[in-house]
Amino acid sequence: MIRFKDVFKKYSPENVIFSGIDLEIEKGEFVFLTGPSGIGKSTMLRILFCAERPTSGEIWVDGMALSSLSNAQVPYLRRKIGVIFQDFKLLSNRTIFDNVALSLEVIGLGKKQAEQRVMQVLEGVGLKGKMGQYPLRLSGGEQQRVAIARAVVNRPAIILADEPTGNLDLQRTEEVMMLMEELNARGATIIFATHDERLFENTHRRVLRFHNGKIRT
């Protein structure tokens, strides 16, 4: 499903993020990506989403070599990927419902089916009662849950989660982890980036740790 071969990422000769990463993540796998802030977790997710490019090396996602994708092909790859950003990236002039429904509009899902999907995921993150509100009227934790709902509503094959529980209390964190487990059980491949070791201290999932530009498992 996802493969890195000898991948380097350098912002400058002194700022090397990846130093020859080799990694394979199987279809349907749920992995945790961890390490301190600034070590490269977000960079890896941005590269997988084609928001950045590696300096060298090759990456395959769902059988496609990212280096060979044209600009016109990138949106088709992104339709397979749900991304939960640290900074939410919600549209302030759209309601919560509309923010979540946007990705379903892009893929042309019928209105009735789209409404059912949106209601279902908003209920799953505890925000069904606020679907008519606008993002700026919500707390940071509530905005984070909207971002999670938006990322998963189209049932993507791959979910890239960048510190998705960073603004949530314990109860909401547990709810999000349950939602992730449910999505994984349906077949989604999940890369969950976090610095909070409590989330995986008792897990049977694979934990990928950044260290000196490499990944340890």
PDB file of C-alpha atoms in Angstrom:
ATOM      1  CA  MET A   1       0.000   0.000   0.000  1.00  0.00           C
ATOM      2  CA  ILE A   2       2.718   2.523   1.045  1.00  0.00           C
ATOM      3  CA  ARG A   3       6.430   2.099   0.418  1.00  0.00           C
ATOM      4  CA  PHE A   4       9.448   4.356   0.951  1.00  0.00           C
ATOM      5  CA  LYS A   5      12.747   3.461  -0.734  1.00  0.00           C
ATOM      6  CA  ASP A   6      15.916   5.355   0.250  1.00  0.00           C
ATOM      7  CA  VAL A   7      13.987   8.587   0.825  1.00  0.00           C
ATOM      8  CA  PHE A   8      15.835  11.769   1.772  1.00  0.00           C
ATOM      9  CA  LYS A   9      14.300  15.100   2.716  1.00  0.00           C
ATOM     10  CA  LYS A  10      16.543  18.124   3.206  1.00  0.00           C
ATOM     11  CA  TYR A  11      15.516  21.738   3.682  1.00  0.00           C
ATOM     12  CA  SER A  12      19.194  22.738   3.788  1.00  0.00           C
ATOM     13  CA  PRO A  13      22.538  20.924   4.214  1.00  0.00           C
ATOM     14  CA  GLU A  14      22.182  21.493   7.963  1.00  0.00           C
ATOM     15  CA  ASN A  15      18.480  20.607   8.159  1.00  0.00           C
ATOM     16  CA  VAL A  16      18.118  16.970   7.113  1.00  0.00           C
ATOM     17  CA  ILE A  17      14.711  15.506   8.030  1.00  0.00           C
ATOM     18  CA  PHE A  18      14.916  12.070   6.356  1.00  0.00           C
ATOM     19  CA  SER A  19      18.214  10.305   5.801  1.00  0.00           C
ATOM     20  CA  GLY A  20      17.557   7.303   3.573  1.00  0.00           C
ATOM     21  CA  ILE A  21      14.234   6.018   4.912  1.00  0.00           C
ATOM     22  CA  ASP A  22      13.107   2.539   3.855  1.00  0.00           C
ATOM     23  CA  LEU A  23       9.618   1.611   5.010  1.00  0.00           C
ATOM     24  CA  GLU A  24       6.624  -0.496   4.017  1.00  0.00           C
ATOM     25  CA  ILE A  25       3.104  -0.140   5.393  1.00  0.00           C
ATOM     26  CA  GLU A  26       0.681  -2.861   4.389  1.00  0.00           C
ATOM     27  CA  LYS A  27      -2.852  -2.331   3.150  1.00  0.00           C
ATOM     28  CA  GLY A  28      -5.206  -2.190   6.122  1.00  0.00           C
ATOM     29  CA  GLU A  29      -2.421  -1.615   8.648  1.00  0.00           C
ATOM     30  CA  PHE A  30      -2.766   0.851  11.535  1.00  0.00           C
ATOM     31  CA  VAL A  31       0.600   2.323  12.538  1.00  0.00           C
ATOM     32  CA  PHE A  32       1.639   4.999  15.003  1.00  0.00           C
ATOM     33  CA  LEU A  33       4.282   7.515  13.951  1.00  0.00           C
ATOM     34  CA  THR A  34       6.020   9.139  16.895  1.00  0.00           C
ATOM     35  CA  GLY A  35       8.874  11.361  17.970  1.00  0.00           C
ATOM     36  CA  PRO A  36       9.322  14.876  19.372  1.00  0.00           C
ATOM     37  CA  SER A  37       7.939  17.960  17.639  1.00  0.00           C
ATOM     38  CA  GLY A  38       9.878  19.048  14.549  1.00  0.00           C
ATOM     39  CA  ILE A  39      11.433  15.660  13.872  1.00  0.00           C
ATOM     40  CA  GLY A  40       9.541  14.932  10.634  1.00  0.00           C
ATOM     41  CA  LYS A  41       6.147  13.403  11.414  1.00  0.00           C
ATOM     42  CA  SER A  42       4.143  16.127   9.684  1.00  0.00           C
ATOM     43  CA  THR A  43       6.635  16.234   6.811  1.00  0.00           C
ATOM     44  CA  MET A  44       6.094  12.546   6.117  1.00  0.00           C
ATOM     45  CA  LEU A  45       2.320  12.990   6.000  1.00  0.00           C
ATOM     46  CA  ARG A  46       2.616  16.060   3.760  1.00  0.00           C
ATOM     47  CA  ILE A  47       4.799  14.115   1.331  1.00  0.00           C
ATOM     48  CA  LEU A  48       2.289  11.251   1.209  1.00  0.00           C
ATOM     49  CA  PHE A  49      -0.456  13.784   0.454  1.00  0.00           C
ATOM     50  CA  CYS A  50       1.728  15.341  -2.286  1.00  0.00           C
ATOM     51  CA  ALA A  51       1.873  18.684  -0.470  1.00  0.00           C
ATOM     52  CA  GLU A  52       5.678  18.354  -0.448  1.00  0.00           C
ATOM     53  CA  ARG A  53       8.190  16.304  -2.404  1.00  0.00           C
ATOM     54  CA  PRO A  54      11.155  14.339  -1.095  1.00  0.00           C
ATOM     55  CA  THR A  55      14.635  15.510  -2.021  1.00  0.00           C
ATOM     56  CA  SER A  56      15.445  12.068  -3.431  1.00  0.00           C
ATOM     57  CA  GLY A  57      14.296   8.469  -3.276  1.00  0.00           C
ATOM     58  CA  GLU A  58      10.969   6.968  -4.300  1.00  0.00           C
ATOM     59  CA  ILE A  59       7.600   6.567  -2.630  1.00  0.00           C
ATOM     60  CA  TRP A  60       4.693   4.425  -3.799  1.00  0.00           C
ATOM     61  CA  VAL A  61       1.112   4.889  -2.594  1.00  0.00           C
ATOM     62  CA  ASP A  62      -1.485   2.341  -3.692  1.00  0.00           C
ATOM     63  CA  GLY A  63       0.815   1.206  -6.492  1.00  0.00           C
ATOM     64  CA  MET A  64       1.519   4.715  -7.801  1.00  0.00           C
ATOM     65  CA  ALA A  65       5.029   6.182  -7.771  1.00  0.00           C
ATOM     66  CA  LEU A  66       4.624   9.713  -6.446  1.00  0.00           C
ATOM     67  CA  SER A  67       7.544  11.026  -8.495  1.00  0.00           C
ATOM     68  CA  SER A  68       5.771  10.094 -11.722  1.00  0.00           C
ATOM     69  CA  LEU A  69       2.424  11.728 -10.913  1.00  0.00           C
ATOM     70  CA  SER A  70       1.480  14.721 -13.023  1.00  0.00           C
ATOM     71  CA  ASN A  71      -0.246  17.714 -11.444  1.00  0.00           C
ATOM     72  CA  ALA A  72      -3.492  16.506 -13.024  1.00  0.00           C
ATOM     73  CA  GLN A  73      -3.153  13.080 -11.365  1.00  0.00           C
ATOM     74  CA  VAL A  74      -2.554  14.358  -7.837  1.00  0.00           C
ATOM     75  CA  PRO A  75      -6.255  15.146  -7.102  1.00  0.00           C
ATOM     76  CA  TYR A  76      -7.216  11.564  -8.000  1.00  0.00           C
ATOM     77  CA  LEU A  77      -4.708  10.204  -5.501  1.00  0.00           C
ATOM     78  CA  ARG A  78      -5.917  12.636  -2.848  1.00  0.00           C
ATOM     79  CA  ARG A  79      -9.473  11.343  -3.184  1.00  0.00           C
ATOM     80  CA  LYS A  80      -8.218   8.082  -1.695  1.00  0.00           C
ATOM     81  CA  ILE A  81      -6.683   9.872   1.281  1.00  0.00           C
ATOM     82  CA  GLY A  82      -8.311  11.502   4.294  1.00  0.00           C
ATOM     83  CA  VAL A  83      -6.070  13.997   6.089  1.00  0.00           C
ATOM     84  CA  ILE A  84      -6.505  15.365   9.595  1.00  0.00           C
ATOM     85  CA  PHE A  85      -4.392  18.515   9.795  1.00  0.00           C
ATOM     86  CA  GLN A  86      -2.999  20.010  13.001  1.00  0.00           C
ATOM     87  CA  ASP A  87      -4.357  23.443  12.070  1.00  0.00           C
ATOM     88  CA  PHE A  88      -7.819  22.136  11.060  1.00  0.00           C
ATOM     89  CA  LYS A  89      -8.056  24.073   7.720  1.00  0.00           C
ATOM     90  CA  LEU A  90     -11.812  24.587   8.113  1.00  0.00           C
ATOM     91  CA  LEU A  91     -13.712  27.046   5.916  1.00  0.00           C
ATOM     92  CA  SER A  92     -14.882  29.834   8.219  1.00  0.00           C
ATOM     93  CA  ASN A  93     -17.703  30.952   5.889  1.00  0.00           C
ATOM     94  CA  ARG A  94     -19.297  27.494   5.773  1.00  0.00           C
ATOM     95  CA  THR A  95     -21.272  25.689   8.443  1.00  0.00           C
ATOM     96  CA  ILE A  96     -19.959  22.596  10.158  1.00  0.00           C
ATOM     97  CA  PHE A  97     -22.282  20.479   8.020  1.00  0.00           C
ATOM     98  CA  ASP A  98     -21.019  22.089   4.812  1.00  0.00           C
ATOM     99  CA  ASN A  99     -17.370  21.731   5.815  1.00  0.00           C
ATOM    100  CA  VAL A 100     -17.816  18.004   6.299  1.00  0.00           C
ATOM    101  CA  ALA A 101     -19.963  17.575   3.171  1.00  0.00           C
ATOM    102  CA  LEU A 102     -17.445  19.295   0.893  1.00  0.00           C
ATOM    103  CA  SER A 103     -15.394  16.198   0.088  1.00  0.00           C
ATOM    104  CA  LEU A 104     -18.591  14.326  -0.829  1.00  0.00           C
ATOM    105  CA  GLU A 105     -19.513  17.111  -3.256  1.00  0.00           C
ATOM    106  CA  VAL A 106     -16.129  16.679  -4.923  1.00  0.00           C
ATOM    107  CA  ILE A 107     -16.715  12.977  -5.597  1.00  0.00           C
ATOM    108  CA  GLY A 108     -20.301  13.601  -6.753  1.00  0.00           C
ATOM    109  CA  LEU A 109     -22.170  11.618  -4.112  1.00  0.00           C
ATOM    110  CA  GLY A 110     -25.965  12.038  -4.244  1.00  0.00           C
ATOM    111  CA  LYS A 111     -27.473  14.639  -1.916  1.00  0.00           C
ATOM    112  CA  LYS A 112     -29.513  12.233   0.219  1.00  0.00           C
ATOM    113  CA  GLN A 113     -26.662   9.779   0.653  1.00  0.00           C
ATOM    114  CA  ALA A 114     -24.257  12.632   1.404  1.00  0.00           C
ATOM    115  CA  GLU A 115     -26.560  13.996   4.116  1.00  0.00           C
ATOM    116  CA  GLN A 116     -26.770  10.569   5.738  1.00  0.00           C
ATOM    117  CA  ARG A 117     -22.984  10.194   5.723  1.00  0.00           C
ATOM    118  CA  VAL A 118     -22.417  13.651   7.199  1.00  0.00           C
ATOM    119  CA  MET A 119     -24.988  13.129   9.956  1.00  0.00           C
ATOM    120  CA  GLN A 120     -23.452   9.769  10.785  1.00  0.00           C
ATOM    121  CA  VAL A 121     -19.891  11.052  11.192  1.00  0.00           C
ATOM    122  CA  LEU A 122     -20.974  14.186  13.077  1.00  0.00           C
ATOM    123  CA  GLU A 123     -22.848  11.983  15.515  1.00  0.00           C
ATOM    124  CA  GLY A 124     -19.728   9.827  15.800  1.00  0.00           C
ATOM    125  CA  VAL A 125     -17.628  12.807  16.903  1.00  0.00           C
ATOM    126  CA  GLY A 126     -20.360  14.262  19.134  1.00  0.00           C
ATOM    127  CA  LEU A 127     -21.201  17.321  17.031  1.00  0.00           C
ATOM    128  CA  LYS A 128     -24.532  16.487  15.427  1.00  0.00           C
ATOM    129  CA  GLY A 129     -26.203  19.201  17.511  1.00  0.00           C
ATOM    130  CA  LYS A 130     -23.841  21.887  16.202  1.00  0.00           C
ATOM    131  CA  MET A 131     -23.934  21.131  12.491  1.00  0.00           C
ATOM    132  CA  GLY A 132     -25.513  24.517  11.663  1.00  0.00           C
ATOM    133  CA  GLN A 133     -22.850  26.543  13.460  1.00  0.00           C
ATOM    134  CA  TYR A 134     -19.715  28.076  11.960  1.00  0.00           C
ATOM    135  CA  PRO A 135     -16.157  26.999  12.870  1.00  0.00           C
ATOM    136  CA  LEU A 136     -15.163  30.202  14.658  1.00  0.00           C
ATOM    137  CA  ARG A 137     -17.975  29.677  17.176  1.00  0.00           C
ATOM    138  CA  LEU A 138     -16.513  26.327  18.229  1.00  0.00           C
ATOM    139  CA  SER A 139     -13.744  25.555  20.699  1.00  0.00           C
ATOM    140  CA  GLY A 140     -10.395  24.244  19.486  1.00  0.00           C
ATOM    141  CA  GLY A 141     -11.346  20.707  20.479  1.00  0.00           C
ATOM    142  CA  GLU A 142     -14.649  20.949  18.618  1.00  0.00           C
ATOM    143  CA  GLN A 143     -12.905  22.260  15.505  1.00  0.00           C
ATOM    144  CA  GLN A 144     -10.522  19.321  15.713  1.00  0.00           C
ATOM    145  CA  ARG A 145     -13.466  16.920  15.751  1.00  0.00           C
ATOM    146  CA  VAL A 146     -14.953  18.639  12.686  1.00  0.00           C
ATOM    147  CA  ALA A 147     -11.624  18.138  10.915  1.00  0.00           C
ATOM    148  CA  ILE A 148     -11.707  14.449  11.826  1.00  0.00           C
ATOM    149  CA  ALA A 149     -15.276  14.079  10.537  1.00  0.00           C
ATOM    150  CA  ARG A 150     -14.354  15.795   7.271  1.00  0.00           C
ATOM    151  CA  ALA A 151     -11.345  13.516   6.784  1.00  0.00           C
ATOM    152  CA  VAL A 152     -13.267  10.267   7.214  1.00  0.00           C
ATOM    153  CA  VAL A 153     -16.700  11.047   5.739  1.00  0.00           C
ATOM    154  CA  ASN A 154     -15.837   9.769   2.250  1.00  0.00           C
ATOM    155  CA  ARG A 155     -14.458   6.513   3.709  1.00  0.00           C
ATOM    156  CA  PRO A 156     -10.945   6.923   2.304  1.00  0.00           C
ATOM    157  CA  ALA A 157      -8.597   4.000   1.736  1.00  0.00           C
ATOM    158  CA  ILE A 158      -5.841   5.832   3.625  1.00  0.00           C
ATOM    159  CA  ILE A 159      -6.110   8.135   6.652  1.00  0.00           C
ATOM    160  CA  LEU A 160      -3.212  10.423   7.569  1.00  0.00           C
ATOM    161  CA  ALA A 161      -3.783  11.768  11.079  1.00  0.00           C
ATOM    162  CA  ASP A 162      -1.461  14.535  12.307  1.00  0.00           C
ATOM    163  CA  GLU A 163      -1.824  14.822  16.109  1.00  0.00           C
ATOM    164  CA  PRO A 164      -5.620  14.337  15.827  1.00  0.00           C
ATOM    165  CA  THR A 165      -6.148  14.186  19.595  1.00  0.00           C
ATOM    166  CA  GLY A 166      -3.844  17.074  20.504  1.00  0.00           C
ATOM    167  CA  ASN A 167      -6.688  19.447  21.453  1.00  0.00           C
ATOM    168  CA  LEU A 168      -9.053  16.897  22.978  1.00  0.00           C
ATOM    169  CA  ASP A 169      -9.840  15.866  26.527  1.00  0.00           C
ATOM    170  CA  LEU A 170      -9.603  12.251  27.662  1.00  0.00           C
ATOM    171  CA  GLN A 171     -13.205  11.342  26.820  1.00  0.00           C
ATOM    172  CA  ARG A 172     -13.035  12.783  23.298  1.00  0.00           C
ATOM    173  CA  THR A 173      -9.616  11.216  22.764  1.00  0.00           C
ATOM    174  CA  GLU A 174     -11.052   7.799  23.585  1.00  0.00           C
ATOM    175  CA  GLU A 175     -13.959   8.419  21.200  1.00  0.00           C
ATOM    176  CA  VAL A 176     -11.586   9.384  18.385  1.00  0.00           C
ATOM    177  CA  MET A 177      -9.449   6.300  18.991  1.00  0.00           C
ATOM    178  CA  MET A 178     -12.568   4.124  18.838  1.00  0.00           C
ATOM    179  CA  LEU A 179     -13.561   5.790  15.561  1.00  0.00           C
ATOM    180  CA  MET A 180     -10.094   5.130  14.134  1.00  0.00           C
ATOM    181  CA  GLU A 181     -10.305   1.482  15.173  1.00  0.00           C
ATOM    182  CA  GLU A 182     -13.699   1.179  13.462  1.00  0.00           C
ATOM    183  CA  LEU A 183     -12.368   2.724  10.245  1.00  0.00           C
ATOM    184  CA  ASN A 184      -9.371   0.420  10.322  1.00  0.00           C
ATOM    185  CA  ALA A 185     -11.647  -2.581  10.862  1.00  0.00           C
ATOM    186  CA  ARG A 186     -13.455  -1.580   7.650  1.00  0.00           C
ATOM    187  CA  GLY A 187     -10.149  -1.728   5.777  1.00  0.00           C
ATOM    188  CA  ALA A 188      -8.654   1.766   5.999  1.00  0.00           C
ATOM    189  CA  THR A 189      -4.884   2.065   6.236  1.00  0.00           C
ATOM    190  CA  ILE A 190      -4.080   4.533   9.033  1.00  0.00           C
ATOM    191  CA  ILE A 191      -0.909   6.460   9.842  1.00  0.00           C
ATOM    192  CA  PHE A 192      -1.439   8.162  13.193  1.00  0.00           C
ATOM    193  CA  ALA A 193       1.224  10.745  14.073  1.00  0.00           C
ATOM    194  CA  THR A 194       1.466  11.649  17.753  1.00  0.00           C
ATOM    195  CA  HIS A 195       3.977  12.541  20.454  1.00  0.00           C
ATOM    196  CA  ASP A 196       1.609  11.240  23.170  1.00  0.00           C
ATOM    197  CA  GLU A 197       2.960   7.810  24.096  1.00  0.00           C
ATOM    198  CA  ARG A 198      -0.087   7.067  26.247  1.00  0.00           C
ATOM    199  CA  LEU A 199      -2.040   6.429  23.045  1.00  0.00           C
ATOM    200  CA  PHE A 200       0.061   3.437  22.074  1.00  0.00           C
ATOM    201  CA  GLU A 201       1.743   2.239  25.282  1.00  0.00           C
ATOM    202  CA  ASN A 202      -0.489  -0.853  25.424  1.00  0.00           C
ATOM    203  CA  THR A 203      -1.128  -1.255  21.709  1.00  0.00           C
ATOM    204  CA  HIS A 204      -0.475  -4.273  19.535  1.00  0.00           C
ATOM    205  CA  ARG A 205      -0.046  -1.874  16.598  1.00  0.00           C
ATOM    206  CA  ARG A 206       3.313  -1.161  15.006  1.00  0.00           C
ATOM    207  CA  VAL A 207       5.006   1.981  16.345  1.00  0.00           C
ATOM    208  CA  LEU A 208       7.389   3.845  14.009  1.00  0.00           C
ATOM    209  CA  ARG A 209       9.874   6.095  15.821  1.00  0.00           C
ATOM    210  CA  PHE A 210      11.920   8.839  14.184  1.00  0.00           C
ATOM    211  CA  HIS A 211      15.572   8.934  15.248  1.00  0.00           C
ATOM    212  CA  ASN A 212      18.372  10.820  13.482  1.00  0.00           C
ATOM    213  CA  GLY A 213      16.544  10.932  10.163  1.00  0.00           C
ATOM    214  CA  LYS A 214      15.694   7.223  10.226  1.00  0.00           C
ATOM    215  CA  ILE A 215      12.697   5.219  11.386  1.00  0.00           C
ATOM    216  CA  ARG A 216      12.936   2.549  14.043  1.00  0.00           C
ATOM    217  CA  THR A 217      10.192  -0.011  14.562  1.00  0.00           C
TER     218      THR A 217
END
